[in-house]
Amino acid sequence: MASESFEESPDYVQSLARGLQVLRAFDRELPSPSLSQVAERTGLSRAVARRLLLTLQHLGYVGSRGRSFFLTPRVLELGYSYLSSLDLTEMAQQSLELLSQRVGESCSMAVLDGTDIVYVLRVPVRRVMSVALGVGARLPAFATSMGRAILADLADDALAAWMKGQTFRAYTPQTLHTVSALKAELARVRKQGYALVSRELEHGLCSIAVPIHAVDGSVVAALNVGMPYSDDAPGRAVKQILPVLREAQAAVEQTISRGGWLPHLTMKNAYA
């Protein structure tokens, strides 16, 4: 059922959707918004935003200080429930730690969530981005190595559905941000089995990623190694880091295979 059709059905709970909208109004740029700012960000009236904030405050997910609101640690329960049910992160933890030790760089695992990738596991060595990354961090999938490693697995019709209605912006002069350029790059990623992104999301960042397959062959996540950009960083990523990254990829996939783990929803049908 199409999203628009479902929103008009009796099964759609508008108050729940609006409550989640309010939770998403809090972020790094606006950690303690006022009622007016929450209403503006969500497109809700002040009266509706106020009722939702007070309800979330009653439930313990939001606190208030003067005229400002803030998220409480209880919100982490929502994300932890997902991670604890995923099992995939526990399977990959040891492999990522070993990978990071061997290459001397930060390593991460992410999954696709809508237009973004979401970090579900990270072993940091140094900070290579202006934005602090950790579990739960979100980045635009189209401009990241892990996002492209996952998107490259989508069939043409599923990829077209994913791209429909999106606006791709150029974060740097190097960013691939047209549909034709992205499709060509994803075809290249699919053929070579890895994604390399250099200075597309930030000027000082280079990263390389490989997909992680479940037992049924579907791509469920991606692993990457991120490093500061230098003239020789892309060459080092492919020649020196990629072989070690592929070993970690194989180790994680073997662990998944032995455990018989299957995703609740494969990427192939998520955008069908």
mmCIF file with all atom_site columns, C-alpha atoms in Angstrom, residues 17 72 83 266:
data_model
loop_
_atom_site.group_PDB
_atom_site.id
_atom_site.type_symbol
_atom_site.label_atom_id
_atom_site.label_alt_id
_atom_site.label_comp_id
_atom_site.label_asym_id
_atom_site.label_entity_id
_atom_site.label_seq_id
_atom_site.pdbx_PDB_ins_code
_atom_site.Cartn_x
_atom_site.Cartn_y
_atom_site.Cartn_z
_atom_site.occupancy
_atom_site.B_iso_or_equiv
_atom_site.pdbx_formal_charge
_atom_site.auth_seq_id
_atom_site.auth_comp_id
_atom_site.auth_asym_id
_atom_site.auth_atom_id
_atom_site.pdbx_PDB_model_num
ATOM 1 C CA . ALA A 1 17  ? 2.996  9.928  13.708 1.00 0.00 ? 17  ALA A CA 1
ATOM 2 C CA . THR A 1 72  ? 15.854 12.748 28.203 1.00 0.00 ? 72  THR A CA 1
ATOM 3 C CA . LEU A 1 83  ? 20.080 -2.545 18.210 1.00 0.00 ? 83  LEU A CA 1
ATOM 4 C CA . THR A 1 266 ? 15.690 -7.128 3.079  1.00 0.00 ? 266 THR A CA 1
#
